[in-house]
Coordinates of C-alpha atoms in Angstrom, one line a residue:
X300 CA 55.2 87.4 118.0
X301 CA 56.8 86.3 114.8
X302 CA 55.6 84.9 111.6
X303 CA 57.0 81.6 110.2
X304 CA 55.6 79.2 107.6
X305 CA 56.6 75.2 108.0
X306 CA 58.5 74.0 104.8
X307 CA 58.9 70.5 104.6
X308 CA 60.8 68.5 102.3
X309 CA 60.2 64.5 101.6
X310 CA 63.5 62.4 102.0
X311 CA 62.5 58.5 102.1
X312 CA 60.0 57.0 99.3
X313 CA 56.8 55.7 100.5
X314 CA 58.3 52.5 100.5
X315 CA 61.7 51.9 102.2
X316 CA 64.0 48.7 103.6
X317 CA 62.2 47.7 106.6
X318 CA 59.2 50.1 106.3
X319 CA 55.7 49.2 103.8
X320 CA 54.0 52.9 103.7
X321 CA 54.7 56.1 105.9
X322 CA 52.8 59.3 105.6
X323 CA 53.0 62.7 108.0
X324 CA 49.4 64.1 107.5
X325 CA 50.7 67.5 109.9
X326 CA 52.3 69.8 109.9
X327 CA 51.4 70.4 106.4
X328 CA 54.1 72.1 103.7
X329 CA 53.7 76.2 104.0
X330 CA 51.6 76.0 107.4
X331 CA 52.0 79.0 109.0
X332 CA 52.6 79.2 112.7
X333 CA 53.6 81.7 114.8
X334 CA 56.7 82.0 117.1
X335 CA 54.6 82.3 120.6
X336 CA 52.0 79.4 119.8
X337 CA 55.3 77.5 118.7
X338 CA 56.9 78.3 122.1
X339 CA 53.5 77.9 123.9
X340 CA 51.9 74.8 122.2
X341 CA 54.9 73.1 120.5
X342 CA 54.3 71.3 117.2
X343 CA 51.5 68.7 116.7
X344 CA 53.0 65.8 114.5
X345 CA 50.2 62.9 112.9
X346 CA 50.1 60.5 109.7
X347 CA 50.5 56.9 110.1
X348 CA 53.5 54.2 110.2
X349 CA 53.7 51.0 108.8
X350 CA 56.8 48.8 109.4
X351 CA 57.6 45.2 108.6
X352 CA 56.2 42.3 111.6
X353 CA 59.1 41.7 113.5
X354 CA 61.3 44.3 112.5
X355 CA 62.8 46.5 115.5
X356 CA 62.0 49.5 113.9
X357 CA 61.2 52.5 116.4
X358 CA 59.5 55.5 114.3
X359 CA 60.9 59.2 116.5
X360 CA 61.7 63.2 115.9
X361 CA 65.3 64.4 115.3
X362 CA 66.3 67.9 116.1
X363 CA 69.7 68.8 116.4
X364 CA 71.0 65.7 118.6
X365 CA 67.7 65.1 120.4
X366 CA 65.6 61.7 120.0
X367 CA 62.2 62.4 120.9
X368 CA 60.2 58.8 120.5
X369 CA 57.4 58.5 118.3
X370 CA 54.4 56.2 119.6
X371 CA 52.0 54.3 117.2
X372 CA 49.2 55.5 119.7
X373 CA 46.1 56.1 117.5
X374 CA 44.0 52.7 115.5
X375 CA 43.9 53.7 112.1
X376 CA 41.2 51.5 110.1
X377 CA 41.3 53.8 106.7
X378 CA 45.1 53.1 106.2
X379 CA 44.7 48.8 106.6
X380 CA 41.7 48.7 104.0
X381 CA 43.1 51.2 101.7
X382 CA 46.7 51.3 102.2
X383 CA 47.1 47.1 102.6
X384 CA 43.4 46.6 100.7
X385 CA 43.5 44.1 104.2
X386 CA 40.6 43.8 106.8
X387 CA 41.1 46.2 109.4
X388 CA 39.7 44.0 112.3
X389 CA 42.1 42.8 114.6
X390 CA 44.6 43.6 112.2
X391 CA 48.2 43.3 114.1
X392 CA 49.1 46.7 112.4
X393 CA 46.0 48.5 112.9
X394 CA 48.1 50.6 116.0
X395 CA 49.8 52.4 113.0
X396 CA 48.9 55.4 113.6
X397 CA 50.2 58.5 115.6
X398 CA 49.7 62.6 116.8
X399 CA 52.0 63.9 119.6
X400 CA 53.1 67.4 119.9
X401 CA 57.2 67.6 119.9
X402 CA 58.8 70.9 121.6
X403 CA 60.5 72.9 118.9
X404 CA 63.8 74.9 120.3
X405 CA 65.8 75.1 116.8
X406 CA 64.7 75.7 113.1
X407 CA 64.9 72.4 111.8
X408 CA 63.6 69.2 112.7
X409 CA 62.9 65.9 111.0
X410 CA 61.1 62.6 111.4
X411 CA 62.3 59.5 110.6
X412 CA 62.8 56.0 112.3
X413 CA 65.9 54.2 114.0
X414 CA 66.8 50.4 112.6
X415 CA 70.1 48.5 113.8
X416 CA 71.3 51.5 115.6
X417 CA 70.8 54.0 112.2
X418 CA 68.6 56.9 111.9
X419 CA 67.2 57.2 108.6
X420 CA 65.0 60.1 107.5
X421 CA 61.8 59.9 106.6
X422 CA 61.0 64.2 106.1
X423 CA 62.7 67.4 106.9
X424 CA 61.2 70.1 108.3
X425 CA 62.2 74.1 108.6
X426 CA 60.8 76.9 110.0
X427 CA 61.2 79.7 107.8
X428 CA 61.0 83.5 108.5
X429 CA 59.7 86.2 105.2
X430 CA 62.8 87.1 104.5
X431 CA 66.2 84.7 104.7
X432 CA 68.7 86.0 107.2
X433 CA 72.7 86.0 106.9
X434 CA 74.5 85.2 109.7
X435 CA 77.6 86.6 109.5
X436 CA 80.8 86.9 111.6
X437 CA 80.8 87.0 115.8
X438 CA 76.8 86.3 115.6
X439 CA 75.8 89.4 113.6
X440 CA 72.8 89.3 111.2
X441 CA 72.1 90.6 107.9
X442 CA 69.3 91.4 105.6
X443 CA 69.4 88.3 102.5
X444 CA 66.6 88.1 99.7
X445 CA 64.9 91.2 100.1
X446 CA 62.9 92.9 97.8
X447 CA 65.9 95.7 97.5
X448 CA 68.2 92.8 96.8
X449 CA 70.8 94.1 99.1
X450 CA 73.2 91.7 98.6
X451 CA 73.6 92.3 94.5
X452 CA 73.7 96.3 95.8
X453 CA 76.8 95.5 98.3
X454 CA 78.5 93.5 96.0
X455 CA 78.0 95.8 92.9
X456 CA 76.1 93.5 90.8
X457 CA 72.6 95.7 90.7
X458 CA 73.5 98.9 90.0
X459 CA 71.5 101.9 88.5
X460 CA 70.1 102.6 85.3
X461 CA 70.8 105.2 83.0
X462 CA 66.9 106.9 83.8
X463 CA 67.6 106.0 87.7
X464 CA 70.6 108.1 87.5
X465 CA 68.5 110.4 85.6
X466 CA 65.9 110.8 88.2
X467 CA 68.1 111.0 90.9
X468 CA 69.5 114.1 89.5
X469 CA 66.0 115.6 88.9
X470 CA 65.7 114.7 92.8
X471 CA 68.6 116.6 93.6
X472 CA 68.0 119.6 91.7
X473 CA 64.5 119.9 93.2
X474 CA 66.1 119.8 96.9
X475 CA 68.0 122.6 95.6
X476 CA 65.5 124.7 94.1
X477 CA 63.5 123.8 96.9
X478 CA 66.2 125.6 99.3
X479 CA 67.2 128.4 97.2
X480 CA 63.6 129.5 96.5
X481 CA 62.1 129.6 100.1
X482 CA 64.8 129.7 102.0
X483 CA 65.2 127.1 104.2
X484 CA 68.2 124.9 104.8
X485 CA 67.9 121.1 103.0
X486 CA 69.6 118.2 103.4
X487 CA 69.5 114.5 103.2
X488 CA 70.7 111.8 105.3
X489 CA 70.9 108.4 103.8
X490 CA 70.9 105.3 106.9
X491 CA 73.8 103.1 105.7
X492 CA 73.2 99.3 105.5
X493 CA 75.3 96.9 108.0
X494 CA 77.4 95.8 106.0
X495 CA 78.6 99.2 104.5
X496 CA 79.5 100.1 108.0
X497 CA 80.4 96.6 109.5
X498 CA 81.5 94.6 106.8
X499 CA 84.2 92.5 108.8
X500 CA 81.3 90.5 109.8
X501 CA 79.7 90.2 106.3
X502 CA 80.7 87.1 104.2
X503 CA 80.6 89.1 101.1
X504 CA 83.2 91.4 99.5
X505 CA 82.4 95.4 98.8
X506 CA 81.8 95.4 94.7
X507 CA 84.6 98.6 93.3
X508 CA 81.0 100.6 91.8
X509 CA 78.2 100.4 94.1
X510 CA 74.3 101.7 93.9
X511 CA 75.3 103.9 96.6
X512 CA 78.4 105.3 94.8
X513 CA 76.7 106.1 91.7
X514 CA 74.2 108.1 93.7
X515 CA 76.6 110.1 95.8
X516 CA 78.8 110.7 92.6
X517 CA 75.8 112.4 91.6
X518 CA 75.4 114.9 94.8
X519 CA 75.8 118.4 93.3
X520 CA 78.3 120.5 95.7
X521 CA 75.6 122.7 96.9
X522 CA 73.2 119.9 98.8
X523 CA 74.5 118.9 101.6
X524 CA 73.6 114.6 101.6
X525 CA 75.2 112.6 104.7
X526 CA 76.1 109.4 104.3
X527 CA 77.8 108.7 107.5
X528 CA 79.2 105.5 107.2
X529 CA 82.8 106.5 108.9
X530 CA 80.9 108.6 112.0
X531 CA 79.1 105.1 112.7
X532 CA 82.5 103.1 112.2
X533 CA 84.6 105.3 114.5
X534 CA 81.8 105.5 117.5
X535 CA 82.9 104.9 120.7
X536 CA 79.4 102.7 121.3
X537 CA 78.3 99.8 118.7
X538 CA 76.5 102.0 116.3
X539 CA 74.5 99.3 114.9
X540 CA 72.2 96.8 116.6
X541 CA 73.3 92.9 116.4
X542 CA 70.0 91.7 115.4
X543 CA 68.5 94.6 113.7
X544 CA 68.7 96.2 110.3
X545 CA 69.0 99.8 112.1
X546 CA 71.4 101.7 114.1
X547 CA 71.1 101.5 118.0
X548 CA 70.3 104.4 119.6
X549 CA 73.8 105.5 120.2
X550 CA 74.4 105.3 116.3
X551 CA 70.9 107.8 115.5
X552 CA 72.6 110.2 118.2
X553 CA 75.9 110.6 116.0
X554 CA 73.9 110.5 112.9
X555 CA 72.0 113.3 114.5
X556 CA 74.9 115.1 115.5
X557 CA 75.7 114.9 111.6
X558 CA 72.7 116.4 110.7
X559 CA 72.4 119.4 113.1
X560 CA 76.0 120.3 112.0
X561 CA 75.0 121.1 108.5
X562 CA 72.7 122.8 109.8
X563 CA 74.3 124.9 112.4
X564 CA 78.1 126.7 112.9
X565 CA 78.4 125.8 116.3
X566 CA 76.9 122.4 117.7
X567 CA 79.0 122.7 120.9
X568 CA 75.3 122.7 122.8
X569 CA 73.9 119.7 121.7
X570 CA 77.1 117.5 121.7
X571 CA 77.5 118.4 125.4
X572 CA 73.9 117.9 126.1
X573 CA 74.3 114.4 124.1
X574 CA 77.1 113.3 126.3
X575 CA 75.4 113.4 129.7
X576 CA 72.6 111.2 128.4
X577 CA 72.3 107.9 130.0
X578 CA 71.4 104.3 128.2
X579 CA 70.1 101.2 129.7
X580 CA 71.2 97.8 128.3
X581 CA 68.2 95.3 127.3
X582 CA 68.7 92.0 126.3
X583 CA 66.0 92.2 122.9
X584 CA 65.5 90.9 119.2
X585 CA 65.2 92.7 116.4
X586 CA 63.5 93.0 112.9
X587 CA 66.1 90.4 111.6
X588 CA 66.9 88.4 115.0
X589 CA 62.7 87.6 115.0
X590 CA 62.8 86.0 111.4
X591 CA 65.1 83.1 113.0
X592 CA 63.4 80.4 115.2
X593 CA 64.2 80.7 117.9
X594 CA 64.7 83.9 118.0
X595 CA 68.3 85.7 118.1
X596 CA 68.6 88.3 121.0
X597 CA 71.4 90.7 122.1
X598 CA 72.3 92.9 124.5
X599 CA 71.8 96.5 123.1
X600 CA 71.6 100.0 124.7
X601 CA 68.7 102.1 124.6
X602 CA 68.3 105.6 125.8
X603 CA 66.7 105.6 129.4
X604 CA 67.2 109.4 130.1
X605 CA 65.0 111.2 127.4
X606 CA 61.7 110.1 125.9
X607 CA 60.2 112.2 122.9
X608 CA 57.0 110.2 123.7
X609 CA 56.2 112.2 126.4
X610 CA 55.9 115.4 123.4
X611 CA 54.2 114.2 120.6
X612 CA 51.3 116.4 120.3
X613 CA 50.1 114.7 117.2
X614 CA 50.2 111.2 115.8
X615 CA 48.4 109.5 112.8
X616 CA 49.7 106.4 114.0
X617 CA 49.5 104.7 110.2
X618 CA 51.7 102.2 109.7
X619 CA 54.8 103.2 107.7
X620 CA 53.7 105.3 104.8
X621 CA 51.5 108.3 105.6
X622 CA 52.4 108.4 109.2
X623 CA 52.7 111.6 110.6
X624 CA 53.9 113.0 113.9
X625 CA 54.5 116.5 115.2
X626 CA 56.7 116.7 118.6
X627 CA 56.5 119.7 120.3
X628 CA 59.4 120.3 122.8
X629 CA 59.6 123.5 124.9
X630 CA 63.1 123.2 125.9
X631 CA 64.7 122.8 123.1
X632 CA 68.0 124.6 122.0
X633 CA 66.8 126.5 118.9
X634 CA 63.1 127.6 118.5
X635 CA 62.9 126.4 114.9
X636 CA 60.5 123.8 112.8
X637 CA 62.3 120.6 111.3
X638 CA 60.5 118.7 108.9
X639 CA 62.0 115.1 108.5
X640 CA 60.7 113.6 106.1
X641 CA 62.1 109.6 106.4
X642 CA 61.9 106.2 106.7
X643 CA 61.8 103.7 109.7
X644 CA 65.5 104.8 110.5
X645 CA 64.0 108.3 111.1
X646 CA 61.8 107.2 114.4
X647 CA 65.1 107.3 116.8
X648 CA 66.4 110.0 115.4
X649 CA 63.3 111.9 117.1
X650 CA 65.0 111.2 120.5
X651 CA 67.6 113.9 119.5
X652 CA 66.7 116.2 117.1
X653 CA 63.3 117.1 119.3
X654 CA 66.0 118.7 122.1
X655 CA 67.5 120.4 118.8
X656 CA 64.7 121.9 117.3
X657 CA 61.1 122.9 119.3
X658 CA 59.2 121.6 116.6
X659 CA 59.7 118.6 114.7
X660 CA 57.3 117.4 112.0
X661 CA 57.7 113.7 110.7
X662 CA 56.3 112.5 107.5
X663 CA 57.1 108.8 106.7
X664 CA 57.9 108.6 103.1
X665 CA 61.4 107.3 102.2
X666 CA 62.3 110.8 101.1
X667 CA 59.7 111.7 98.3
X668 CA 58.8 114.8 98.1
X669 CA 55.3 116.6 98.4
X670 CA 56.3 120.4 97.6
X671 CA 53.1 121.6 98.3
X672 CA 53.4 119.9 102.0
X673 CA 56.6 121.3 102.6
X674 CA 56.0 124.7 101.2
X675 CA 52.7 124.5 103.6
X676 CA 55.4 123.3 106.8
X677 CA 57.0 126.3 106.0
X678 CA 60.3 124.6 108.3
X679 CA 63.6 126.1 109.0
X680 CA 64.8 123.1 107.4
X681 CA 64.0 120.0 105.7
X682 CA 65.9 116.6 106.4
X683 CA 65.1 114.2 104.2
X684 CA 66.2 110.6 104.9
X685 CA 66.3 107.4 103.1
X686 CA 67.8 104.1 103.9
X687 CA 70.8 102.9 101.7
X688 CA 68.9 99.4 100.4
X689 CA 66.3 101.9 99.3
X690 CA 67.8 103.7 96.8
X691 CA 67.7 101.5 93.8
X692 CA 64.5 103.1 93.4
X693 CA 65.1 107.0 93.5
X694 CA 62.5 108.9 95.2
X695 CA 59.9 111.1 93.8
X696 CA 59.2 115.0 93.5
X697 CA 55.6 114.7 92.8
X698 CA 54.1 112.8 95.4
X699 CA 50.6 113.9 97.7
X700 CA 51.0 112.5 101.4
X701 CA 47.5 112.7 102.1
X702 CA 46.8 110.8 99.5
X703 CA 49.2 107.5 101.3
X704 CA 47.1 108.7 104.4
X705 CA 43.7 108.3 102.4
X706 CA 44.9 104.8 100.8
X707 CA 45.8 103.5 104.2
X708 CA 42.3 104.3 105.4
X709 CA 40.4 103.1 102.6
X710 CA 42.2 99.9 103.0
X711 CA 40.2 99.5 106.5
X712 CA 43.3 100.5 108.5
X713 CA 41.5 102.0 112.0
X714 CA 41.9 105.7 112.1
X715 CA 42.7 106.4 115.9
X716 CA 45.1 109.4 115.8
X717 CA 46.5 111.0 119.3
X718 CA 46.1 114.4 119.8
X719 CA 47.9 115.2 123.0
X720 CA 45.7 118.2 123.6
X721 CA 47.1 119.6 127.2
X722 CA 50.7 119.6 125.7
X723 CA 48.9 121.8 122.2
X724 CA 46.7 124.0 124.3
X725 CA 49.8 124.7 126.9
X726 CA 52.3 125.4 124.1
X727 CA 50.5 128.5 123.0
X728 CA 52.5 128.4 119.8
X729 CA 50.9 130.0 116.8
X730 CA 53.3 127.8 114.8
X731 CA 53.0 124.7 115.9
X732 CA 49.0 125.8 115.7
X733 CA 49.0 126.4 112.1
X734 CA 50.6 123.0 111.6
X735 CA 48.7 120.6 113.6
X736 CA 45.3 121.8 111.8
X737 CA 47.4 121.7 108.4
X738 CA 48.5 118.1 109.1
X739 CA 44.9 117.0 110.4
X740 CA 43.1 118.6 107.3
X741 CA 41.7 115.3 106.7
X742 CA 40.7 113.8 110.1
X743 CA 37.4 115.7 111.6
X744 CA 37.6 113.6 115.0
X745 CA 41.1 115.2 115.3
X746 CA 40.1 118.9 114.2
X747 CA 37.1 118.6 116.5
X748 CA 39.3 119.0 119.7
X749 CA 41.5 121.8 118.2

């Protein structure tokens, strides 16, 4: 189901050549209305139509090149004594009124009325999305008018300050210290946007100094920060979904290839493990595809042969901020604790780095950093990750995830965690022990089955 809110605009003034008063009472301007009832229900359309005696005036729906017919079906008494200050009784116009429901299959629509063979409209009508959508190039959309202003970012008109800059460099240097003072390997992997990686299909031009530059100019040579925009240009599959802002599946499994070979010498493994995975093609929307009515779909590829579901042991289930998951997979190549600590292009990269690494902790948080947490996680190595549109606002050292947990639940969010406890008590990991009553410090119902 997708949200949309009707926008209408008037065209025709109240009075026109052939016509005395018009008015659509519904669908009101910013209506919302959902994509399903839309699809299920259509689109009731009322008000009232008063034309000229004797005119061949026909009052009907336009969208695209279909005429749908509008009857004057209902007796409307209020508009003759207001509207005409006329006695309503047996009034030849007193059939002026009208409420029919018109199938919607395409964004816009209008009503207006046909005279001498002309349409002439009356009011516009669009259905319109959250956020605007670009449709660019061979039916590929992007992200427009978002609160990241992705478009100024691409084209190098937003760029970051002089304290941005200065914070991302704190951020850096606390990665680093992190690493050097307990030991575990960092790095950070930040999700490209579309258009850095497709940008054939976008309709605007790469500015010379981007957002994204300025950040990775800042990198010190130490950190190791992936930004893999020529991995997910050269794949063999489409690395990016056609109505989505993130990566298919096959574009989180090179990206995870990226991020396992900064952390390891030899990856040989895991690419060849990789390669005998099999995908099956579904024909599906997408967070940008579901902002258009109808809908946009595609076919994309998702991975059919391996589920992490099936080894999550634990599971907040929060929406964004303050979720956290543990996966737990005994089969994995290296018995080692990853702590990703990401944004929403982190959730397929679980698909891949759970056969990596036996434990993998997720924290969703863009990237800022809870030192205490991570010192706590005590992980063979930290990943954080971050999407490109995001960065315009660098991410934080100082941060408390239980305390996103704790403002999601005071803001009546149900708290209904899983707790897969055959796949914790079967483990018999002391490690993954230690972590799942560290990471549920805050939920009793959870800790109660421990």
């Amino acid at each position: 189901m997708s949200a949309f809110t009707i926008k209408n605009k008037i065209i025709a003034p109240p009075t026109i050549d052939g016509v005395i008063k018009w008015c659509v009472d519904s669908p009101k301007n910013d209506e919302p209305i959902d994509s399903d009832n839309i699809e299920s229900n259509g689109i009731e359309l009322s008000g009232w139509f008063l034309s000229e005696i004797g005119k061949d005036i026909q009052l009907v729906a336009l969208e695209g090149s279909r005429v749908t017919p509008i009857e004057l079906n209902i007796e409307r008494h209020d508009v003759i004594e207001v509207v005409l200050n006329e006695c309503s009784t047996s009034h030849p116009l007193l059939m002026c009124g009208f409420k029919t429901i018109l199938d919607v299959s395409s964004q816009f629509f209008q009503i207006g009325y046909i005279r001498k063979g002309h349409f002439n409209t009356l009011i516009e009508f669009e259905l319109k999305g959250a956020l605007e959508i670009i449709e660019g190039q061979g039916n590929w959309l992007f992200l427009d008018n978002d609160t990241n202003n992705s478009v100024e970012q691409f084209t190098g008109k937003l760029k970051l300050s002089r304290p941005d800059r200065a914070e991302w460099k704190n951020y850096f240097r606390t990665l680093l210290d992190l690493q050097e003072t307990c030991g575990f390997h960092v790095c950070m992997l930040i999700a490209p946007s579309k258009e850095m990686v497709f940008p054939q299909y976008y309709p605007f031009e790469r500015g010379k100094n981007t957002a994204i530059d300025q950040v990775l100019n800042l990198v010190p040579e130490k950190l190791d920060v992936i930004f893999p925009v020529r991995v997910l240009q050269e794949s063999e599959k489409r690395s990016y979904r056609m109505c989505d802002t993130h990566w298919s599946h096959y574009g989180s499994m090179k990206a995870s290839i990226e991020v396992a070979s900064r952390q390891k010498t030899d990856i040989s493994e895991l690419v060849e493990l990789f390669k005998n995975d099999h995908y099956k093609t579904k024909y599906v929307t997408g967070d940008l595809g579901n902002k258009i009515y109808p809908n946009k779909k595609h076919d994309e590829e998702f991975l059919a042969s391996f589920n992490h579901q099936r080894y999550v042991v634990f599971d907040n289930k929060l929406p964004n901020f303050g979720r956290m998951r543990v996966i737990y997979y005994d089969n994995a190549i290296y018995d080692e604790v990853l702590l990703i600590l990401g944004s929403s292009s982190s959730y397929t990269l679980f698909n891949y780095l759970c056969r990596v690494y036996k434990i993998v902790v997720f924290v969703h948080c863009a990237g800022n950093i809870d030192i205490s947490f991570v010192k706590a996680i005590s992980p063979d190595h930290v990943l954080t990750q971050s999407n490109a549109r995001f960065i315009i606002r660098p991410p934080s050292v100082d941060e408390n995830y239980f305390t996103y947990i704790e403002e999601k639940l005071d803001s009546a969010f149900p708290s209904s965690p899983l707790l897969n406890q055959e796949l914790f008590t079967t483990s018999q990991n002391d490690k993954l022990t230690g972590i799942i009553k560290f990471v549920t410090q805050n939920d009793q119902n959870s800790l109660d089955k421990i």
